[in-house]
Amino acid sequence: MAKYRCIDNFSVPFLEDFEGNEVEGKELSVEKDSIWEGVIIHGDSEVFLQQENGNWLDISSELFELMFEREELQ
């Protein structure tokens, strides 16, 4: 699976499940330089990303393109 590095800090609403149910008043902070593994889902409109610690994101492809870059293998 491809790995991606976040290029700037941002926050998204915290989702309690894959159905998109938000937890009111809670956000997930995504830190600059954090590494995520990703898979594009729902056609080309959404991207699912996950960290080794279990955190996950389901974000628009537009936000993904703005905030992530592919991590080069070293």
Coordinates of N, CA and C in Angstrom, one line a residue:
M1 N 0.9 -1.2 0.0 CA 0.0 0.0 0.0 C 0.9 1.2 0.0
A2 N 0.5 2.2 -0.7 CA 1.3 3.5 -0.8 C 1.2 4.3 0.5
K3 N 2.3 4.9 0.8 CA 2.4 5.8 2.0 C 2.5 7.2 1.5
Y4 N 1.8 8.1 2.4 CA 1.7 9.5 2.1 C 2.1 10.3 3.3
R5 N 2.8 11.5 3.1 CA 3.2 12.4 4.1 C 2.3 13.6 4.1
C6 N 1.8 14.0 5.3 CA 1.0 15.2 5.4 C 2.0 16.4 5.2
I7 N 1.6 17.4 4.4 CA 2.5 18.6 4.2 C 2.2 19.8 5.0
D8 N 1.1 19.8 5.8 CA 0.7 20.9 6.6 C -0.3 20.4 7.7
N9 N -0.3 21.1 8.8 CA -1.3 20.7 9.9 C -2.7 21.1 9.4
F10 N -3.7 20.2 9.8 CA -5.1 20.5 9.6 C -5.9 19.6 10.5
S11 N -7.2 20.0 10.6 CA -8.1 19.2 11.4 C -9.4 18.9 10.6
V12 N -10.0 17.7 10.9 CA -11.2 17.3 10.3 C -12.2 16.9 11.4
P13 N -13.5 16.9 11.2 CA -14.4 16.4 12.2 C -14.1 14.9 12.5
F14 N -14.2 14.6 13.8 CA -13.9 13.2 14.2 C -15.1 12.3 13.9
L15 N -14.9 11.2 13.2 CA -16.0 10.3 12.8 C -16.0 9.1 13.7
E16 N -17.1 8.7 14.2 CA -17.2 7.6 15.1 C -17.3 6.3 14.4
D17 N -17.6 6.3 13.1 CA -17.7 5.1 12.4 C -17.6 5.4 10.9
F18 N -17.5 4.3 10.1 CA -17.4 4.4 8.6 C -18.6 5.0 7.9
E19 N -19.7 5.1 8.7 CA -20.9 5.7 8.1 C -20.9 7.2 8.0
G20 N -19.8 7.8 8.6 CA -19.7 9.3 8.6 C -20.4 10.0 9.7
N21 N -20.7 9.3 10.8 CA -21.3 9.9 11.9 C -20.3 10.7 12.7
E22 N -20.4 12.0 12.8 CA -19.5 12.9 13.5 C -19.8 12.9 15.0
V23 N -18.7 13.0 15.7 CA -18.8 13.2 17.2 C -18.8 14.7 17.4
E24 N -19.9 15.3 17.9 CA -20.0 16.7 18.0 C -19.0 17.3 18.9
G25 N -18.3 18.4 18.4 CA -17.3 19.1 19.2 C -15.9 18.4 19.2
K26 N -15.7 17.3 18.5 CA -14.5 16.6 18.5 C -13.9 16.6 17.1
E27 N -12.5 16.9 17.1 CA -11.8 16.9 15.8 C -10.6 16.0 15.9
L28 N -10.2 15.5 14.7 CA -9.0 14.8 14.6 C -7.9 15.7 14.0
S29 N -6.8 16.0 14.7 CA -5.8 16.8 14.2 C -4.8 16.0 13.4
V30 N -4.5 16.4 12.2 CA -3.5 15.7 11.4 C -2.3 16.6 11.3
E31 N -1.2 16.0 11.8 CA 0.0 16.8 12.0 C 0.9 16.7 10.7
K32 N 1.6 17.9 10.5 CA 2.5 18.0 9.4 C 3.6 16.9 9.6
D33 N 4.0 16.3 8.5 CA 5.0 15.2 8.4 C 4.5 13.8 9.0
S34 N 3.2 13.7 9.4 CA 2.7 12.4 9.8 C 2.6 11.6 8.5
I35 N 2.8 10.2 8.7 CA 2.8 9.3 7.6 C 1.5 8.5 7.7
W36 N 0.8 8.3 6.5 CA -0.4 7.6 6.4 C -0.4 6.7 5.2
E37 N -1.1 5.6 5.3 CA -1.2 4.7 4.2 C -2.6 5.0 3.5
G38 N -2.7 4.9 2.2 CA -3.9 5.3 1.6 C -4.4 4.4 0.5
V39 N -5.7 4.5 0.3 CA -6.4 3.8 -0.7 C -7.5 4.8 -1.2
I40 N -7.7 4.9 -2.5 CA -8.8 5.8 -3.0 C -10.0 4.9 -3.0
I41 N -11.1 5.4 -2.5 CA -12.4 4.7 -2.5 C -13.5 5.6 -3.1
H42 N -14.6 5.0 -3.3 CA -15.8 5.7 -3.8 C -15.4 6.4 -5.1
G43 N -14.9 5.7 -6.0 CA -14.5 6.3 -7.3 C -13.3 7.2 -7.1
D44 N -13.3 8.4 -7.7 CA -12.2 9.3 -7.5 C -12.5 10.4 -6.6
S45 N -13.6 10.4 -5.8 CA -14.0 11.5 -5.0 C -13.6 11.5 -3.6
E46 N -13.3 10.3 -3.0 CA -12.9 10.2 -1.6 C -11.6 9.4 -1.5
V47 N -10.9 9.7 -0.5 CA -9.6 8.9 -0.2 C -9.7 8.4 1.3
F48 N -9.4 7.2 1.5 CA -9.3 6.6 2.8 C -7.9 6.5 3.2
L49 N -7.5 7.0 4.4 CA -6.1 7.0 4.8 C -6.1 6.4 6.2
Q50 N -5.0 5.7 6.6 CA -4.9 5.1 7.9 C -3.5 5.2 8.4
Q51 N -3.3 5.4 9.7 CA -2.0 5.3 10.4 C -1.8 4.0 11.1
E52 N -0.6 3.7 11.4 CA -0.3 2.4 12.1 C -1.0 2.4 13.4
N53 N -1.2 3.5 14.1 CA -1.8 3.6 15.4 C -3.3 3.4 15.4
G54 N -3.9 3.2 14.2 CA -5.3 3.0 14.1 C -6.1 4.2 13.7
N55 N -5.6 5.5 13.7 CA -6.3 6.6 13.3 C -6.6 6.5 11.8
W56 N -7.7 7.0 11.4 CA -8.1 6.9 10.0 C -8.8 8.2 9.5
L57 N -8.7 8.5 8.2 CA -9.4 9.6 7.6 C -10.2 9.1 6.4
D58 N -11.3 9.7 6.2 CA -12.1 9.6 4.9 C -12.3 11.0 4.4
I59 N -11.5 11.4 3.5 CA -11.5 12.8 3.0 C -11.7 12.9 1.5
S60 N -12.0 14.1 1.1 CA -12.3 14.3 -0.3 C -10.9 14.2 -1.1
S61 N -11.0 13.9 -2.3 CA -9.8 13.8 -3.1 C -9.1 15.2 -3.3
E62 N -9.9 16.3 -3.2 CA -9.4 17.6 -3.3 C -8.5 17.9 -2.1
L63 N -9.0 17.6 -0.9 CA -8.3 17.9 0.3 C -7.0 17.0 0.3
F64 N -7.1 15.8 -0.1 CA -6.0 14.9 -0.2 C -4.9 15.5 -1.0
E65 N -5.2 15.9 -2.2 CA -4.3 16.5 -3.1 C -3.6 17.8 -2.6
L66 N -4.3 18.5 -1.8 CA -3.8 19.7 -1.2 C -2.8 19.4 0.0
M67 N -3.1 18.4 0.8 CA -2.5 18.2 2.1 C -1.5 17.0 2.1
F68 N -1.4 16.2 1.1 CA -0.5 15.0 1.2 C 0.3 14.9 -0.1
E69 N 1.5 14.3 0.1 CA 2.4 13.9 -1.0 C 2.8 12.5 -0.8
R70 N 3.1 11.8 -1.9 CA 3.5 10.4 -1.8 C 4.9 10.4 -1.1
E71 N 5.0 9.5 -0.2 CA 6.3 9.3 0.5 C 7.2 8.4 -0.4
E72 N 8.4 8.9 -0.7 CA 9.3 8.1 -1.5 C 9.9 7.0 -0.7
L73 N 10.1 5.8 -1.3 CA 10.7 4.7 -0.6 C 12.2 5.0 -0.5
Q74 N 12.8 4.7 0.7 CA 14.2 5.0 0.9 C 15.0 3.7 1.1

